[in-house]
GROMACS .gro file of C-alpha atoms in nm:
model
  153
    1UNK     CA    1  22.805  10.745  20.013
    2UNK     CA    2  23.205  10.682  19.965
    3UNK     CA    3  23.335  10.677  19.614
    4UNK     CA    4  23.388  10.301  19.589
    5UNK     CA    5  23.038  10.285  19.702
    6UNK     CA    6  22.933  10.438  19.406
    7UNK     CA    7  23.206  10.284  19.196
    8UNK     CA    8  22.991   9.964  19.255
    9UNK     CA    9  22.673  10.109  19.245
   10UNK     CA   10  22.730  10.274  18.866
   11UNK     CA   11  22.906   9.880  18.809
   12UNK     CA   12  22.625   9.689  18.889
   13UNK     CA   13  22.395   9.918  18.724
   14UNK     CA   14  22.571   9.841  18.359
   15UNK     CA   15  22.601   9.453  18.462
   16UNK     CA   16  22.221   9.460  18.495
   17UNK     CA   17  22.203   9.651  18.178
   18UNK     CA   18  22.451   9.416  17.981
   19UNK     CA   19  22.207   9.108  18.144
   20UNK     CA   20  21.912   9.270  17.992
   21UNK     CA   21  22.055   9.317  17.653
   22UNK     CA   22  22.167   8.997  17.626
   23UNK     CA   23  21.839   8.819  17.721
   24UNK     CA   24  21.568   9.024  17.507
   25UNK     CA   25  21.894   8.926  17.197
   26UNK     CA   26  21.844   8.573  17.284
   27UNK     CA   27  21.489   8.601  17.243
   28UNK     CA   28  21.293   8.445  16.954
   29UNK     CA   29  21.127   8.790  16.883
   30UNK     CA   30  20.855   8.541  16.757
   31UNK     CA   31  20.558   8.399  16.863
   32UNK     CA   32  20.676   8.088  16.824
   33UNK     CA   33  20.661   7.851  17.133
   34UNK     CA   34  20.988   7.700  17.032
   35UNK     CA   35  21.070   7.347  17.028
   36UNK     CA   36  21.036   7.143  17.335
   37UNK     CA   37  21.360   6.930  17.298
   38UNK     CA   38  21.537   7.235  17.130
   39UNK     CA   39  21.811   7.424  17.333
   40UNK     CA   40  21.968   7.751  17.220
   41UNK     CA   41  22.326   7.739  17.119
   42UNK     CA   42  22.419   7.975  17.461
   43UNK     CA   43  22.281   7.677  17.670
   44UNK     CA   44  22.500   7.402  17.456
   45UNK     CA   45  22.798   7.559  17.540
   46UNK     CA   46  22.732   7.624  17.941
   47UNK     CA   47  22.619   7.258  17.940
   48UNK     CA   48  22.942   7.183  17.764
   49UNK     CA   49  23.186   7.399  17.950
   50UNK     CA   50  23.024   7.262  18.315
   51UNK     CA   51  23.034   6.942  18.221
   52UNK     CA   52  22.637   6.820  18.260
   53UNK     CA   53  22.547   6.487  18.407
   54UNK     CA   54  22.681   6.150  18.351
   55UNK     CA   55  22.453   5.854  18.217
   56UNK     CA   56  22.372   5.598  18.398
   57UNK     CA   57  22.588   5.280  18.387
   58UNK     CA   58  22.364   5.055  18.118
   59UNK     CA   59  22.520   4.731  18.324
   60UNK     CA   60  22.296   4.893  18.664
   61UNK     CA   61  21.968   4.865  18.506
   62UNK     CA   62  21.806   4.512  18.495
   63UNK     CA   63  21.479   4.432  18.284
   64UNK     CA   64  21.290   4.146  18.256
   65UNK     CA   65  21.288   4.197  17.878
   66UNK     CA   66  21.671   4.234  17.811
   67UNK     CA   67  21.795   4.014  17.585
   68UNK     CA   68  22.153   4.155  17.618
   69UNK     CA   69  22.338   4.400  17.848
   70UNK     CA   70  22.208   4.711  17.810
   71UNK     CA   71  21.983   4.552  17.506
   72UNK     CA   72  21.582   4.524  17.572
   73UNK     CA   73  21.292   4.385  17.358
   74UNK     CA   74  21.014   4.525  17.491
   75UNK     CA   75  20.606   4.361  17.353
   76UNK     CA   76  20.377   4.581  17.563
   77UNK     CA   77  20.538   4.661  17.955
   78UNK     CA   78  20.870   4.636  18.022
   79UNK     CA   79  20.982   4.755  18.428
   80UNK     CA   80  21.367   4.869  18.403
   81UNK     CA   81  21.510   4.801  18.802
   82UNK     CA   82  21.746   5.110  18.800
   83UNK     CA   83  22.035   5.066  19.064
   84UNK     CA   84  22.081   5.348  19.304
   85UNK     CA   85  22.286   5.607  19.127
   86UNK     CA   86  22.493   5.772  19.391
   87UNK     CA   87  22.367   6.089  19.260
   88UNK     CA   88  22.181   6.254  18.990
   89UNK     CA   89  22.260   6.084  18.713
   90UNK     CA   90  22.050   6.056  18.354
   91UNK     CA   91  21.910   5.752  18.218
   92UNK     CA   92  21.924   5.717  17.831
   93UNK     CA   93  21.710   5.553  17.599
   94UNK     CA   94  21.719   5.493  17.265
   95UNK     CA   95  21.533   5.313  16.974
   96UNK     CA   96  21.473   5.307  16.592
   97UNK     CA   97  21.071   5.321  16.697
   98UNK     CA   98  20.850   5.489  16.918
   99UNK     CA   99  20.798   5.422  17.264
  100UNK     CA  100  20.638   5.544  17.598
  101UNK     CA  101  20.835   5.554  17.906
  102UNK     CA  102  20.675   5.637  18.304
  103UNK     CA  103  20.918   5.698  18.537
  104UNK     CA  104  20.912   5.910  18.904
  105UNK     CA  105  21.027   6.280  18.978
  106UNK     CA  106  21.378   6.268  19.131
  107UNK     CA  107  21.392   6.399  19.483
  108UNK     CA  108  21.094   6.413  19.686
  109UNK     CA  109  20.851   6.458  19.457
  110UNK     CA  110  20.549   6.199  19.465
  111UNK     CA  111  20.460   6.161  19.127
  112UNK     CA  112  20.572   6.018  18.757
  113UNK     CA  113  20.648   6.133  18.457
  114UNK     CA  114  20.535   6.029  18.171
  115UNK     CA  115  20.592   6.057  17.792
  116UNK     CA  116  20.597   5.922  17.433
  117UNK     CA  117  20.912   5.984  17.238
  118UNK     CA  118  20.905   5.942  16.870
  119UNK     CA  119  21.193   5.904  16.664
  120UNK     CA  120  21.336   6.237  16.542
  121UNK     CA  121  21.281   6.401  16.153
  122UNK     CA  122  21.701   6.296  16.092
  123UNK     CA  123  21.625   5.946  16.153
  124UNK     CA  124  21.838   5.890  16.442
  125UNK     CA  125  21.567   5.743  16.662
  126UNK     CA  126  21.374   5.819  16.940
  127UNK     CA  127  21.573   5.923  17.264
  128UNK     CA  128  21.421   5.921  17.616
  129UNK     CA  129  21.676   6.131  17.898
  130UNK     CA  130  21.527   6.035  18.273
  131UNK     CA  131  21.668   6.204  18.566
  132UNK     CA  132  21.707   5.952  18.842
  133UNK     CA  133  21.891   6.063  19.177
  134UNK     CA  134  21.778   5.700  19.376
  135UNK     CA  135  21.689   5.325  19.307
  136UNK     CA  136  21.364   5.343  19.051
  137UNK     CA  137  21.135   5.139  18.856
  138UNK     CA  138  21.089   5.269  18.511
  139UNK     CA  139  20.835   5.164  18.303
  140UNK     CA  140  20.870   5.155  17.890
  141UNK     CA  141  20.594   5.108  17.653
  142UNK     CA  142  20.567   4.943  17.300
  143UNK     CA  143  20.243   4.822  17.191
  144UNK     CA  144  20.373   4.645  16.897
  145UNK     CA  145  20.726   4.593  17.000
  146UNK     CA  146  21.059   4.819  16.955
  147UNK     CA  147  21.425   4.758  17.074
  148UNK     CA  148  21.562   4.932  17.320
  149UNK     CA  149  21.899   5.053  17.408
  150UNK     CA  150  22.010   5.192  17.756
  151UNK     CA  151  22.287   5.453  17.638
  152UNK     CA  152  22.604   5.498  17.825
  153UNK     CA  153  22.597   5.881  17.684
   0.00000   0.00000   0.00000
């Protein structure tokens, strides 16, 4: 083995080390499952630095139940007629109340998601992020009625 061969042997060897550190010190340590729409702060800033995905345009999404632009009042089902994206793009929700929304994998998965979002502890609402990568139908839910607002960001 040459010397620059082990040169990057004995550097790889500490890069996997450093890796390892760093991951079991980003740990909880806990038992704790964590929070499902909780990120650590490491994550925030890659997603930051590279930029993360844009929102879909609110003036591509048409609903039977908009009473405005971008504005819906949804009584029971409401289908949103998302526009084909381009590319993977996220489609954001928001409202003062709770709400279900349905909507199918991106790519060539053949099934939907679905889940209830309920507004968070702060009071700034419940927020719904959909990944959508083609033309969809997406389907929101409010028993008793909510507003809805299709985000720009």
């Amino acid at each position: 083995m040459s010397g620059r061969q082990k040169v990057l042997l004995v550097g790889l060897g500490v890069l996997l080390v450093v890796l390892f550190a760093v991951a079991v010190a980003g740990g909880t340590g806990r038992d704790d499952p964590g929070r499902p729409g909780g990120r650590h702060p490491l994550v925030e800033l890659l997603g930051r630095a590279g930029g993360g995905r844009s929102a879909v345009d609110p003036a591509s999404v048409e609903a039977g139940c908009a009473e405005a632009p971008g504005q819906l009042a949804v009584v029971g089902d409401c289908e949103l007629r998302v526009a084909d994206p381009g590319e993977l793009r996220t489609l954001i929700l928001r409202s003062p109340d709770e709400f279900r929304v349905e909507a199918p994998a991106p790519g060539d998965a053949e099934f939907s998601v679905a889940d209830t979002v309920t507004p968070a502890e702060d009071g700034t609402g419940a927020v719904a992020r959909i990944a959508v990568d083609r033309p969809v139908t997406v389907t929101v839910r409010c028993p008793d009625g909510c507003l809805v607002t299709v985000a720009g960001q």
